mmCIF file of C-alpha atoms in Angstrom:
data_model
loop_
_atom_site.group_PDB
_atom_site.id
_atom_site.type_symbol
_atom_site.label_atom_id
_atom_site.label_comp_id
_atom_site.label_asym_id
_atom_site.label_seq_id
_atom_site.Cartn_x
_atom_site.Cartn_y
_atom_site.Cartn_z
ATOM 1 C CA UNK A 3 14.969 22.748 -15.990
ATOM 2 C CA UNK A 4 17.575 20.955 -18.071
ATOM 3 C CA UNK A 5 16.795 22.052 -21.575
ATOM 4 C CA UNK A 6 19.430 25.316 -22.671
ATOM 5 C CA UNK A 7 18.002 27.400 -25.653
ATOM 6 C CA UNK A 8 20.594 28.853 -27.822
ATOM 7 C CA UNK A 9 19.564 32.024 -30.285
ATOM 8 C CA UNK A 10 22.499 32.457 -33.340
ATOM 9 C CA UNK A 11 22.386 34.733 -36.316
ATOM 10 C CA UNK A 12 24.536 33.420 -39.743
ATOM 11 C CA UNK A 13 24.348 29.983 -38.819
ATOM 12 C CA UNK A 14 24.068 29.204 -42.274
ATOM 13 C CA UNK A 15 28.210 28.722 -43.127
ATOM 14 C CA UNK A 16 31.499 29.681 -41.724
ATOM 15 C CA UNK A 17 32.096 29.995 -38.006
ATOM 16 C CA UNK A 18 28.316 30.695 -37.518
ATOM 17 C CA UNK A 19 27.557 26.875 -38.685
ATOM 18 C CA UNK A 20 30.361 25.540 -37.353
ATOM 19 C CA UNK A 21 29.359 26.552 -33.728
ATOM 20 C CA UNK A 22 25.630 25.316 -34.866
ATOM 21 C CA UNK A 23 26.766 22.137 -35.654
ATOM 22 C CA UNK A 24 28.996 21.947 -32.022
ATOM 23 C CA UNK A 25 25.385 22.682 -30.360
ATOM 24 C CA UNK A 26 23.342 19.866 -31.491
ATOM 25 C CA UNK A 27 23.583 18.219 -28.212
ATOM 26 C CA UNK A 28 21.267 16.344 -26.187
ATOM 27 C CA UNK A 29 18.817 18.813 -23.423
ATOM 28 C CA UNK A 30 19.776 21.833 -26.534
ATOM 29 C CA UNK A 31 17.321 23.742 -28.913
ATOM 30 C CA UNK A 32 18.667 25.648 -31.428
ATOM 31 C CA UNK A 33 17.136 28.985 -33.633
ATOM 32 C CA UNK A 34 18.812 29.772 -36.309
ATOM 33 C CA UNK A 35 18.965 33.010 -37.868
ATOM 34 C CA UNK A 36 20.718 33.264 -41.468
ATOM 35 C CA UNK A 37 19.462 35.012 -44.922
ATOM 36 C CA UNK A 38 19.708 31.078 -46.338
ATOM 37 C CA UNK A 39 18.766 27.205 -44.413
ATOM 38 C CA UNK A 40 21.206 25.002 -44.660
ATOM 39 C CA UNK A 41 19.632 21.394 -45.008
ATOM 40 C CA UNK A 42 22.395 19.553 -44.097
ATOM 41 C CA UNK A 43 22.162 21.224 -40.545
ATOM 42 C CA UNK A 44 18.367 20.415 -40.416
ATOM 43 C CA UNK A 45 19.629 16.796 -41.048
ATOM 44 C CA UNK A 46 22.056 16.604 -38.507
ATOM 45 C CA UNK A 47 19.710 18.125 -35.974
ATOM 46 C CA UNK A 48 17.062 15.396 -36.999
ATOM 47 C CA UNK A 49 19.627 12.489 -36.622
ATOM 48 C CA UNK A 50 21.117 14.071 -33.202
ATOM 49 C CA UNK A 51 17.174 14.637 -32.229
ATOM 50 C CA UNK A 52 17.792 18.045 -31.372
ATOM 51 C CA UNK A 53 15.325 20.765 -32.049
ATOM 52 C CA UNK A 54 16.430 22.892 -34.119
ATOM 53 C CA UNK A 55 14.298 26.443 -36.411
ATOM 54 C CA UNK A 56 15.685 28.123 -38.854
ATOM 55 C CA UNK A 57 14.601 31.320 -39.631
ATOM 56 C CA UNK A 58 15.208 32.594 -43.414
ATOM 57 C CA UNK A 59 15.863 36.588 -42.780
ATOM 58 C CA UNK A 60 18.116 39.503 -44.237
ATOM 59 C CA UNK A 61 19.074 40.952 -40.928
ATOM 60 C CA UNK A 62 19.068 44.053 -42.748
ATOM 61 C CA UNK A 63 15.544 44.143 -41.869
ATOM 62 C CA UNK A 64 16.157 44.583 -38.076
ATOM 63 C CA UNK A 65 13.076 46.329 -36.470
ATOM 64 C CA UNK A 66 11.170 42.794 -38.339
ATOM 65 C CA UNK A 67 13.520 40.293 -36.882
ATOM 66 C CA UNK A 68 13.793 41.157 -33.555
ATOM 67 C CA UNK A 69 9.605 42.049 -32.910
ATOM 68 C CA UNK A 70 9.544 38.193 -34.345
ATOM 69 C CA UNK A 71 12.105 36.775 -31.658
ATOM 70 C CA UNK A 72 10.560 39.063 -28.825
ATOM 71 C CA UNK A 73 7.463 37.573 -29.520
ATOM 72 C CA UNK A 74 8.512 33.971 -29.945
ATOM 73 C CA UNK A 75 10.547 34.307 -27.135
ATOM 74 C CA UNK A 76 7.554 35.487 -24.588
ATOM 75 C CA UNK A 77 5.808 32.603 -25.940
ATOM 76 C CA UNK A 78 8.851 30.520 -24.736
ATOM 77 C CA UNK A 79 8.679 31.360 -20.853
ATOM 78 C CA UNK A 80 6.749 29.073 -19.891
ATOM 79 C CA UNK A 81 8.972 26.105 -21.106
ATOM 80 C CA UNK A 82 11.199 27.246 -18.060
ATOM 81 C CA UNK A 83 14.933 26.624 -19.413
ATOM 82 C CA UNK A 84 18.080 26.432 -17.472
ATOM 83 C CA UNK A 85 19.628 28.889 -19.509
ATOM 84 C CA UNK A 86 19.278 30.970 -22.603
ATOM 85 C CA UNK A 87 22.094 32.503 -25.028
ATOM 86 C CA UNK A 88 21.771 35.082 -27.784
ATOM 87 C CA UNK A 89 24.800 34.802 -30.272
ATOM 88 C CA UNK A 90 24.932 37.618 -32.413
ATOM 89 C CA UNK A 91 27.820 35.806 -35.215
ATOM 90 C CA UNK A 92 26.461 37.295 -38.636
ATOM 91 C CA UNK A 93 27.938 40.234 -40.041
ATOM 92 C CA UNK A 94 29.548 41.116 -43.354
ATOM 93 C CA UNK A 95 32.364 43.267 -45.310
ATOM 94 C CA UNK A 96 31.094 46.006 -47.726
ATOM 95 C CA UNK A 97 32.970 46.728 -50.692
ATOM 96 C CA UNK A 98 36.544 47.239 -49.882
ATOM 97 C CA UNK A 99 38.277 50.793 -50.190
ATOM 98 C CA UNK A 100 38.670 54.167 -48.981
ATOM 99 C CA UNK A 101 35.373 55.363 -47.333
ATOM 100 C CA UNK A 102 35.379 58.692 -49.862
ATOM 101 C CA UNK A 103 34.574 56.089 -52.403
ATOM 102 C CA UNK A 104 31.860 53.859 -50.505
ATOM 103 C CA UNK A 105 28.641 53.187 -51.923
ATOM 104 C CA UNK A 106 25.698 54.382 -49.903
ATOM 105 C CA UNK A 107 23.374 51.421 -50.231
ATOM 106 C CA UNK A 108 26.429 48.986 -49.619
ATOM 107 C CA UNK A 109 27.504 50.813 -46.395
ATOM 108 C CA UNK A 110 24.032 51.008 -44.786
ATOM 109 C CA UNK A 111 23.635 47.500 -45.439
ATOM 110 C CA UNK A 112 26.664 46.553 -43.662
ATOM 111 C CA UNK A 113 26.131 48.985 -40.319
ATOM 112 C CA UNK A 114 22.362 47.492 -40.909
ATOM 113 C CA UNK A 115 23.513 43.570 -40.360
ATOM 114 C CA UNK A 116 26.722 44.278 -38.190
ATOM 115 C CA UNK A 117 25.771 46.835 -35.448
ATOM 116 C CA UNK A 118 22.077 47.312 -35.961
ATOM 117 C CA UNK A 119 20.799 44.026 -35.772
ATOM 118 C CA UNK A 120 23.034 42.694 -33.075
ATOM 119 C CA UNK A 121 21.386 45.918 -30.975
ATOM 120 C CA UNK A 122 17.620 45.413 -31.781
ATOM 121 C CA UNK A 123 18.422 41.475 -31.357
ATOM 122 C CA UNK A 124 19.437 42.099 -28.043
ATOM 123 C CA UNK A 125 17.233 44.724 -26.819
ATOM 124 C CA UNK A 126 14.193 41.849 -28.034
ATOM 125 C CA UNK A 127 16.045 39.284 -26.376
ATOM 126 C CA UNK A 128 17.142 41.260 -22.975
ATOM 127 C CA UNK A 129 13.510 42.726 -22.640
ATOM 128 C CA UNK A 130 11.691 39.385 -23.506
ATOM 129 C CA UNK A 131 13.479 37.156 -20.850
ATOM 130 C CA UNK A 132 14.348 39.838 -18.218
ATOM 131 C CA UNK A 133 11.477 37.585 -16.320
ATOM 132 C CA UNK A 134 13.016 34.305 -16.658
ATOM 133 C CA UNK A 135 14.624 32.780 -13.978
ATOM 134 C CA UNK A 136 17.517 30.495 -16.010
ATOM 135 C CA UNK A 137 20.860 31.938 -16.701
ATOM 136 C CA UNK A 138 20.650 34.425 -19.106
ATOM 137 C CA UNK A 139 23.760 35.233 -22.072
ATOM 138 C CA UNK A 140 24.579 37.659 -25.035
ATOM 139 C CA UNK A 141 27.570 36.968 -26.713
ATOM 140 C CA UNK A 142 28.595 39.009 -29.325
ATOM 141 C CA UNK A 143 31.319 38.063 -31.998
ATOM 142 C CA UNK A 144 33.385 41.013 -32.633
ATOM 143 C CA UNK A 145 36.960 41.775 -34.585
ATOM 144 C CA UNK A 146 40.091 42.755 -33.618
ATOM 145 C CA UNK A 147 39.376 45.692 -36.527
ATOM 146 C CA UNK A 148 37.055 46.768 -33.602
ATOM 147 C CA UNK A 149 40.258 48.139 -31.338
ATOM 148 C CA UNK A 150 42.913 48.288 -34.672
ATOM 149 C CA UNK A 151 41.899 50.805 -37.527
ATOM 150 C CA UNK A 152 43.159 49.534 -40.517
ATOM 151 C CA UNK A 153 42.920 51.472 -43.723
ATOM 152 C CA UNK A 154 39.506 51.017 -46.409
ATOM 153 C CA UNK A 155 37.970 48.914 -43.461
ATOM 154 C CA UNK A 156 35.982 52.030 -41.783
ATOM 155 C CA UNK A 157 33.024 50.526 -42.161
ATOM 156 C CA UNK A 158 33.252 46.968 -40.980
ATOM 157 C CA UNK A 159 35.810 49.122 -38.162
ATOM 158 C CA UNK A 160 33.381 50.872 -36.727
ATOM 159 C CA UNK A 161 30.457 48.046 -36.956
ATOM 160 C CA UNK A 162 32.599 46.035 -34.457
ATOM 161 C CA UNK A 163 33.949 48.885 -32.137
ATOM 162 C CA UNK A 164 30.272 49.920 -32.137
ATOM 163 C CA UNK A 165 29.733 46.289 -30.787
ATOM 164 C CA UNK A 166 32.047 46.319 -28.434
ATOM 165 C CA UNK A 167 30.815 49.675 -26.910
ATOM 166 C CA UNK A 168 27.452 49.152 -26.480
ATOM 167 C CA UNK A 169 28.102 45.857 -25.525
ATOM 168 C CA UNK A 170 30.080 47.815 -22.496
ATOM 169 C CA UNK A 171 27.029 50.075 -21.389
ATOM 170 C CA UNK A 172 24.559 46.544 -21.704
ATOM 171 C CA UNK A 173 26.762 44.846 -18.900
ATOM 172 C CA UNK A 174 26.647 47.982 -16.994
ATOM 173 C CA UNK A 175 23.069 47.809 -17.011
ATOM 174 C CA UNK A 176 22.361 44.469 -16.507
ATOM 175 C CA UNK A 177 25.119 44.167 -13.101
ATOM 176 C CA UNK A 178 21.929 46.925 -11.466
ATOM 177 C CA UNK A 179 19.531 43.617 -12.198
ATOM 178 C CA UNK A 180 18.510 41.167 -10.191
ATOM 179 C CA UNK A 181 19.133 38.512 -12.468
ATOM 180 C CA UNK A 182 20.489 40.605 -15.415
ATOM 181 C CA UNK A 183 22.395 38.828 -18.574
ATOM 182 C CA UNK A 184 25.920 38.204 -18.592
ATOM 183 C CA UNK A 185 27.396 39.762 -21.801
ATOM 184 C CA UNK A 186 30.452 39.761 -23.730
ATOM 185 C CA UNK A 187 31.659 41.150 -27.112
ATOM 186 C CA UNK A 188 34.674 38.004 -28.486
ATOM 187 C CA UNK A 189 36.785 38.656 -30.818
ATOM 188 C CA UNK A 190 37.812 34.862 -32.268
ATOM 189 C CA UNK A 191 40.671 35.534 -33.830
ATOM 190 C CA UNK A 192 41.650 35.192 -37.575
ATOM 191 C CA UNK A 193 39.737 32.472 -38.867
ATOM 192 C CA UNK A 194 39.257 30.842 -42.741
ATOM 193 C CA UNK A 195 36.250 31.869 -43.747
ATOM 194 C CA UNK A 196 34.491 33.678 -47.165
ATOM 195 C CA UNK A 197 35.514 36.739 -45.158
ATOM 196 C CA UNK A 198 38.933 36.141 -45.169
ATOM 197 C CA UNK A 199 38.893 34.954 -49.267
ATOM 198 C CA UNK A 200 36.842 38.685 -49.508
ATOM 199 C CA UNK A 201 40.381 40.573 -48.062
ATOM 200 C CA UNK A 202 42.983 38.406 -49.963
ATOM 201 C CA UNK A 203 40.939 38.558 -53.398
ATOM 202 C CA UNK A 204 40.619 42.563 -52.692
ATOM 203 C CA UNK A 205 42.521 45.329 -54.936
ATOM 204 C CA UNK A 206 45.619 46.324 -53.232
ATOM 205 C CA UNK A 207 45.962 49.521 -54.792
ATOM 206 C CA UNK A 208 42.972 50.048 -52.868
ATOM 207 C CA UNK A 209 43.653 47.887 -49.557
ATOM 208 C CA UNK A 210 47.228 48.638 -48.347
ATOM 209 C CA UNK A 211 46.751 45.765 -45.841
ATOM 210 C CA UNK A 212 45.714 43.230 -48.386
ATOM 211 C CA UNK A 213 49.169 41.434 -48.738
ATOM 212 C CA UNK A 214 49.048 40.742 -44.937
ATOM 213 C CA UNK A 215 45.738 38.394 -45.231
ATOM 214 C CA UNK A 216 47.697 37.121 -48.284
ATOM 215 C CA UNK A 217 50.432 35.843 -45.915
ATOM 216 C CA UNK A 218 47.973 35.218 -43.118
ATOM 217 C CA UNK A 219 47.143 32.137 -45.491
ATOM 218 C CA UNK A 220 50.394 31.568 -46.875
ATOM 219 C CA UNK A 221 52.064 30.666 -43.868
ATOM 220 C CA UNK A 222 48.886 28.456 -42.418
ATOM 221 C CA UNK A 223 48.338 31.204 -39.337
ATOM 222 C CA UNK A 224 44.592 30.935 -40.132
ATOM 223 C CA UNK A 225 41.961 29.242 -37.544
ATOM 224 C CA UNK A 226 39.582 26.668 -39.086
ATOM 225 C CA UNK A 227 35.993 27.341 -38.729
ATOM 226 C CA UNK A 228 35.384 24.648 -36.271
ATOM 227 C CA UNK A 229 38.363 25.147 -34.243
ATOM 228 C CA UNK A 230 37.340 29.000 -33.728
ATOM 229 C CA UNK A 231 33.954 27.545 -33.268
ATOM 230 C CA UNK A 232 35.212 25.413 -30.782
ATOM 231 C CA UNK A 233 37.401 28.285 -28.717
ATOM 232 C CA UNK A 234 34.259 30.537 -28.730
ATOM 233 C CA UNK A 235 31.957 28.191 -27.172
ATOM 234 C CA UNK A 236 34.342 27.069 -24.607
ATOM 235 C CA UNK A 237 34.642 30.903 -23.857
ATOM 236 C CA UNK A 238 31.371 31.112 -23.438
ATOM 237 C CA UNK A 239 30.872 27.998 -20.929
ATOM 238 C CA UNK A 240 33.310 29.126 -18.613
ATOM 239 C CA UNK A 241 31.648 29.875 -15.372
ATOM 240 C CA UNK A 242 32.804 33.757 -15.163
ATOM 241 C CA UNK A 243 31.852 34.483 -18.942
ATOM 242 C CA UNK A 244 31.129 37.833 -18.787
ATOM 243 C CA UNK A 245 33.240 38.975 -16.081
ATOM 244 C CA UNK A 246 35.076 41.163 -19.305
ATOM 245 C CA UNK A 247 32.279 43.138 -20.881
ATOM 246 C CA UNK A 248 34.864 43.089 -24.447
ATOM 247 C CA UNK A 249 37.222 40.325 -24.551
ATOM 248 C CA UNK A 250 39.743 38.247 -27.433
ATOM 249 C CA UNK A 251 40.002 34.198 -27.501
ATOM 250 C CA UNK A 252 43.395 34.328 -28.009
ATOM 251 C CA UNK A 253 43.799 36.187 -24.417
#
């Protein structure tokens, strides 16, 4: 049992592929979970001979994705890994402003891909290797806008506090198993991704925090995608991950 299997969702760009990238190491398989492939991952995974899927899915579609990885994952057992981690990364911001003027379809998207599909991903993935005998992880990427409210954010706000709470009750449940998962909900800090380009190019008469993310970048305080990447995956070898049910990098 030397081979680790590692589950992550938008591991197509940002933080998502720069942790994907960090994981193509010898005795690793990777699944990838992102609405797009990104071939120059594939490549690298070739070269490195890691295995590596990717799956093409809108996490939107929740209920679809995570009957898929349950069953892909039962077929897995027998392969007897050391360990196996589920990293829910992907989420997204809906259109920024006040929530009187949200759009329905954009804001059911967002809770869809940002607290729905991290919960049916890891009910699949708790339920499908609650037999397996390897060390067993969920770690969730959260926000800091998950414990802060900040003004026309109540959407991607309550995504990531919705994260961190049920990520609570999981590790309550899983400390009554024999061998239950160790879980965790990270926040990784402020990091340069699309996400952060999404706040700064937002209207401020709409966003009164928007100059803030202006001078985020303006005075260099942002992480790059590989050194979050980097933090978060040294976070999650440390040998009491999941000791703190909700926890921040930067602590």
């Amino acid at each position: 049992m030397t081979q680790h299997l590692f589950i992550l969702t938008g591991a197509s760009r940002g933080m998502g592929l720069a942790m994907a990238r960090k994981l193509l190491q010898p005795h690793h398989s990777i699944l990838c979970i992102s609405r797009k492939a990104n071939d120059t991952l594939a490549a690298q995974a070739k070269l490195a001979g890691v295995a590596l899927q990717q799956w093409t899915q809108d996490l939107a579609s929740a209920a679809d994705i995570s009957a898929r990885l349950e069953q892909w994952l039962r077929e897995q057992a027998s392969a007897g890994f050391a360990s196996v981690t589920l990293i829910n990364n992907a989420g997204m911001i809906p259109r920024i402003g006040p929530l009187s003027e949200a759009d329905a379809d954009d804001l059911n998207q967002a809770l869809r891909v940002g607290l729905e599909a991290p919960m049916q991903l890891t009910s699949a993935f708790l339920r499908a290797t609650g037999s397996w005998t390897g060390k067993r992880k969920v770690l969730n990427i959260s926000s800091g806008l998950g414990r802060k409210a900040m003004a026309s954010q109540a959407t991607y706000c309550a995504a990531k506090a919705g994260m961190d709470h049920f990520t609570r009750c999981v590790a309550l449940e899983e400390a009554l198993k024999p061998n239950g998962a160790a879980v965790c909900s990270l926040a990784p800090g402020v990091i340069d991704t699309d996400m952060q380009t999404q706040l700064r190019g937002a209207d401020a008469s709409a966003f009164p925090d928007q100059h803030n993310f202006v001078s985020l970048k303006e005075k260099g305080l942002l992480t790059s995608p590989e050194e979050a990447a980097a933090r978060v995956l040294a976070y999650l070898a440390k040998p009491d991950f999941g000791s703190q049910p909700v926890a921040d990098v930067r602590d």
